[in-house]
mmCIF file of C-alpha atoms in Angstrom:
data_model
loop_
_atom_site.group_PDB
_atom_site.id
_atom_site.type_symbol
_atom_site.label_atom_id
_atom_site.label_comp_id
_atom_site.label_asym_id
_atom_site.label_seq_id
_atom_site.Cartn_x
_atom_site.Cartn_y
_atom_site.Cartn_z
ATOM 1 C CA MET A 1 55.804 -25.064 19.110
ATOM 2 C CA ALA A 2 59.547 -25.341 19.789
ATOM 3 C CA THR A 3 60.736 -27.604 22.597
ATOM 4 C CA LEU A 4 63.902 -28.231 24.548
ATOM 5 C CA THR A 5 64.351 -31.768 25.806
ATOM 6 C CA HIS A 6 66.398 -32.288 28.944
ATOM 7 C CA LYS A 7 65.140 -33.659 32.258
ATOM 8 C CA LYS A 8 61.602 -32.378 31.701
ATOM 9 C CA GLU A 9 60.405 -31.064 28.370
ATOM 10 C CA ILE A 10 59.960 -27.292 28.515
ATOM 11 C CA ARG A 11 57.723 -25.738 25.867
ATOM 12 C CA PHE A 12 58.601 -22.347 24.443
ATOM 13 C CA LEU A 13 55.625 -20.195 23.442
ATOM 14 C CA ARG A 14 55.462 -16.776 21.814
ATOM 15 C CA TRP A 15 53.397 -14.448 24.008
ATOM 16 C CA PRO A 16 50.656 -13.381 23.386
ATOM 17 C CA VAL A 17 50.308 -15.067 19.970
ATOM 18 C CA GLN A 18 50.233 -18.578 21.443
ATOM 19 C CA SER A 19 48.061 -17.815 24.488
ATOM 20 C CA TYR A 20 45.601 -20.567 23.521
ATOM 21 C CA GLU A 21 48.402 -23.159 23.638
ATOM 22 C CA ARG A 22 49.465 -21.784 27.024
ATOM 23 C CA ASP A 23 45.973 -22.512 28.379
ATOM 24 C CA GLN A 24 46.246 -26.107 27.141
ATOM 25 C CA LEU A 25 49.675 -26.570 28.736
ATOM 26 C CA ARG A 26 48.448 -25.160 32.046
ATOM 27 C CA GLU A 27 45.493 -27.568 32.073
ATOM 28 C CA ALA A 28 47.864 -30.466 31.437
ATOM 29 C CA GLY A 29 50.315 -29.259 34.113
ATOM 30 C CA LEU A 30 53.150 -28.947 31.582
ATOM 31 C CA PRO A 31 55.900 -26.336 32.001
ATOM 32 C CA CYS A 32 56.453 -23.526 29.526
ATOM 33 C CA LEU A 33 58.663 -20.519 28.961
ATOM 34 C CA LEU A 34 56.887 -17.558 27.405
ATOM 35 C CA VAL A 35 58.901 -15.496 24.946
ATOM 36 C CA LEU A 36 57.441 -11.984 25.027
ATOM 37 C CA GLU A 37 57.033 -10.291 21.685
ATOM 38 C CA GLY A 38 58.020 -6.644 21.354
ATOM 39 C CA ARG A 39 56.994 -4.525 24.323
ATOM 40 C CA THR A 40 54.195 -6.866 25.361
ATOM 41 C CA ALA A 41 53.666 -7.081 29.122
ATOM 42 C CA PRO A 42 54.045 -10.521 30.692
ATOM 43 C CA PRO A 43 50.830 -12.170 31.871
ATOM 44 C CA SER A 44 49.864 -11.307 35.434
ATOM 45 C CA ASP A 45 48.954 -14.896 36.324
ATOM 46 C CA ILE A 46 52.292 -16.709 35.996
ATOM 47 C CA SER A 47 52.104 -20.128 37.676
ATOM 48 C CA PRO A 48 55.015 -21.920 39.396
ATOM 49 C CA ILE A 49 55.581 -24.009 36.239
ATOM 50 C CA GLU A 50 55.866 -20.996 33.945
ATOM 51 C CA ASP A 51 58.390 -18.260 33.398
ATOM 52 C CA TRP A 52 59.006 -15.612 30.774
ATOM 53 C CA VAL A 53 61.867 -13.943 28.912
ATOM 54 C CA ARG A 54 62.171 -11.024 26.552
ATOM 55 C CA PRO A 55 64.513 -11.433 23.563
ATOM 56 C CA PRO A 56 67.335 -11.056 23.057
ATOM 57 C CA VAL A 57 68.083 -13.457 25.934
ATOM 58 C CA ASP A 58 71.554 -14.195 27.226
ATOM 59 C CA ARG A 59 72.333 -17.893 26.790
ATOM 60 C CA LEU A 60 73.245 -18.386 30.468
ATOM 61 C CA ASP A 61 70.074 -16.615 31.629
ATOM 62 C CA LEU A 62 67.965 -18.842 29.375
ATOM 63 C CA ALA A 63 69.691 -21.981 30.668
ATOM 64 C CA ALA A 64 69.071 -20.854 34.262
ATOM 65 C CA ARG A 65 65.362 -20.283 33.626
ATOM 66 C CA VAL A 66 64.975 -23.663 31.907
ATOM 67 C CA HIS A 67 66.819 -25.378 34.772
ATOM 68 C CA THR A 68 64.548 -23.696 37.334
ATOM 69 C CA LEU A 69 61.424 -24.828 35.479
ATOM 70 C CA GLN A 70 62.777 -28.364 35.291
ATOM 71 C CA ARG A 71 63.391 -28.379 39.048
ATOM 72 C CA ARG A 72 59.894 -27.037 39.746
ATOM 73 C CA THR A 73 58.253 -29.723 37.634
ATOM 74 C CA GLY A 74 60.524 -32.664 38.406
ATOM 75 C CA PRO A 75 59.765 -35.526 40.762
ATOM 76 C CA ASP A 76 61.244 -33.591 43.691
ATOM 77 C CA PHE A 77 58.899 -30.615 43.239
ATOM 78 C CA VAL A 78 57.124 -29.754 46.472
ATOM 79 C CA PRO A 79 53.669 -28.168 46.458
ATOM 80 C CA ALA A 80 53.543 -24.545 47.601
ATOM 81 C CA LEU A 81 51.002 -22.816 49.832
ATOM 82 C CA ASP A 82 50.880 -19.040 49.520
ATOM 83 C CA PRO A 83 50.003 -16.709 52.428
ATOM 84 C CA THR A 84 46.413 -16.334 51.193
ATOM 85 C CA GLY A 85 45.775 -20.090 51.415
ATOM 86 C CA ILE A 86 46.115 -21.039 47.740
ATOM 87 C CA LEU A 87 47.860 -24.366 47.145
ATOM 88 C CA TYR A 88 49.914 -24.697 43.930
ATOM 89 C CA TYR A 89 51.098 -27.935 42.414
ATOM 90 C CA GLY A 90 51.685 -29.228 38.901
ATOM 91 C CA GLY A 91 50.480 -26.053 37.240
ATOM 92 C CA GLN A 92 47.174 -26.176 39.099
ATOM 93 C CA SER A 93 45.943 -24.271 42.132
ATOM 94 C CA VAL A 94 43.175 -24.685 44.668
ATOM 95 C CA PRO A 95 42.005 -22.429 47.518
ATOM 96 C CA MET A 96 42.177 -23.814 51.060
ATOM 97 C CA SER A 97 40.135 -22.948 54.135
ATOM 98 C CA GLU A 98 41.959 -21.797 57.265
ATOM 99 C CA ALA A 99 41.836 -25.292 58.776
ATOM 100 C CA GLN A 100 42.956 -26.924 55.510
ATOM 101 C CA SER A 101 45.839 -24.448 55.216
ATOM 102 C CA GLU A 102 46.984 -25.197 58.761
ATOM 103 C CA MET A 103 46.925 -28.935 58.100
ATOM 104 C CA MET A 104 48.623 -28.461 54.721
ATOM 105 C CA ARG A 105 51.519 -26.635 56.406
ATOM 106 C CA CYS A 106 52.143 -29.828 58.405
ATOM 107 C CA PHE A 107 52.168 -31.934 55.238
ATOM 108 C CA LEU A 108 54.378 -29.505 53.313
ATOM 109 C CA ALA A 109 56.931 -29.291 56.122
ATOM 110 C CA ASP A 110 57.740 -32.942 55.416
ATOM 111 C CA PHE A 111 56.290 -33.618 51.959
ATOM 112 C CA GLY A 112 56.106 -37.307 51.136
ATOM 113 C CA HIS A 113 56.563 -38.427 54.736
ATOM 114 C CA LEU A 114 54.236 -39.474 57.529
ATOM 115 C CA VAL A 115 52.396 -36.757 59.459
ATOM 116 C CA HIS A 116 50.983 -38.132 62.704
ATOM 117 C CA ARG A 117 47.342 -37.594 63.620
ATOM 118 C CA ASP A 118 48.409 -35.865 66.847
ATOM 119 C CA THR A 119 50.363 -33.310 64.812
ATOM 120 C CA LEU A 120 47.205 -32.554 62.807
ATOM 121 C CA LYS A 121 45.130 -32.334 66.013
ATOM 122 C CA ASP A 122 47.615 -29.817 67.417
ATOM 123 C CA ALA A 123 47.541 -27.781 64.200
ATOM 124 C CA LEU A 124 43.749 -27.607 64.210
ATOM 125 C CA GLY A 125 43.751 -26.836 67.937
ATOM 126 C CA ARG A 126 45.947 -23.781 67.346
ATOM 127 C CA ILE A 127 43.260 -22.261 65.140
ATOM 128 C CA ARG A 128 40.358 -22.972 67.422
ATOM 129 C CA ASN A 129 42.184 -22.622 70.771
ATOM 130 C CA GLU A 130 40.562 -25.828 71.969
ATOM 131 C CA LYS A 131 41.172 -29.555 72.060
ATOM 132 C CA VAL A 132 40.319 -31.214 68.740
ATOM 133 C CA THR A 133 38.673 -34.631 68.519
ATOM 134 C CA SER A 134 39.650 -37.492 66.216
ATOM 135 C CA ASN A 135 36.299 -37.093 64.457
ATOM 136 C CA ALA A 136 37.156 -33.476 63.646
ATOM 137 C CA VAL A 137 40.487 -34.573 62.133
ATOM 138 C CA ASP A 138 38.673 -37.223 60.066
ATOM 139 C CA LEU A 139 36.191 -34.646 58.784
ATOM 140 C CA HIS A 140 38.960 -32.200 57.803
ATOM 141 C CA ILE A 141 40.947 -34.983 56.109
ATOM 142 C CA MET A 142 37.867 -35.941 54.059
ATOM 143 C CA ARG A 143 37.388 -32.315 52.956
ATOM 144 C CA LEU A 144 41.093 -31.876 52.262
ATOM 145 C CA ARG A 145 41.109 -34.985 50.060
ATOM 146 C CA GLN A 146 38.282 -33.521 48.002
ATOM 147 C CA ARG A 147 40.260 -30.284 47.520
ATOM 148 C CA LEU A 148 43.456 -32.101 46.562
ATOM 149 C CA ASP A 149 41.776 -33.868 43.636
ATOM 150 C CA GLY A 150 42.044 -30.582 41.732
ATOM 151 C CA VAL A 151 45.838 -30.427 42.009
ATOM 152 C CA ARG A 152 46.813 -34.070 41.503
ATOM 153 C CA LEU A 153 47.802 -34.715 45.120
ATOM 154 C CA ASN A 154 46.729 -37.585 47.325
ATOM 155 C CA LEU A 155 46.521 -38.172 51.089
ATOM 156 C CA ARG A 156 47.426 -41.773 51.837
ATOM 157 C CA THR A 157 46.268 -43.218 55.158
ATOM 158 C CA VAL A 158 48.820 -45.023 57.309
ATOM 159 C CA TRP A 159 46.430 -46.897 59.602
ATOM 160 C CA GLY A 160 46.785 -46.102 63.275
ATOM 161 C CA ARG A 161 49.486 -43.492 62.670
ATOM 162 C CA GLY A 162 48.568 -40.687 60.272
ATOM 163 C CA TYR A 163 48.758 -39.617 56.643
ATOM 164 C CA ILE A 164 51.250 -39.047 53.840
ATOM 165 C CA LEU A 165 50.779 -36.310 51.225
ATOM 166 C CA GLU A 166 52.059 -37.473 47.844
ATOM 167 C CA ALA A 167 51.653 -36.929 44.132
ATOM 168 C CA ALA A 168 48.599 -38.726 42.738
ATOM 169 C CA THR A 169 49.431 -41.617 40.461
#
């Protein structure tokens, strides 16, 4: 397996010959660039920490793709929530309920910073068109924490104020 070492190590894999290694990299949350062989179609399930090229590849195009992967997997990478409610982070994904998605939008709008409980109450209230209790927020936070275990994210409690979404250590 050839590698390029810069900010974040990007693995280059021949597709589809090294598909097994791709599965291992995805499980580990490691970025890779698939080099398509011949007229092979790219995989339909490309994650945010993957990309593909077909040789021959222009040197500048290759550098741009590697740079993009490094940005997506670096310490400044922000999780992404797609319109269907799937959260992506670190090569992993997890489906979110409607309430979890609404709360996650609050956390993603200011990733790594405090989100006040009142902001979360308002977000949940928009879905249900009713006033939301503190107990309801607590219940949704508990469920959201369970979901986030699958994508290496953590909700840290800031007592009396709210929560911070951050990368799990």
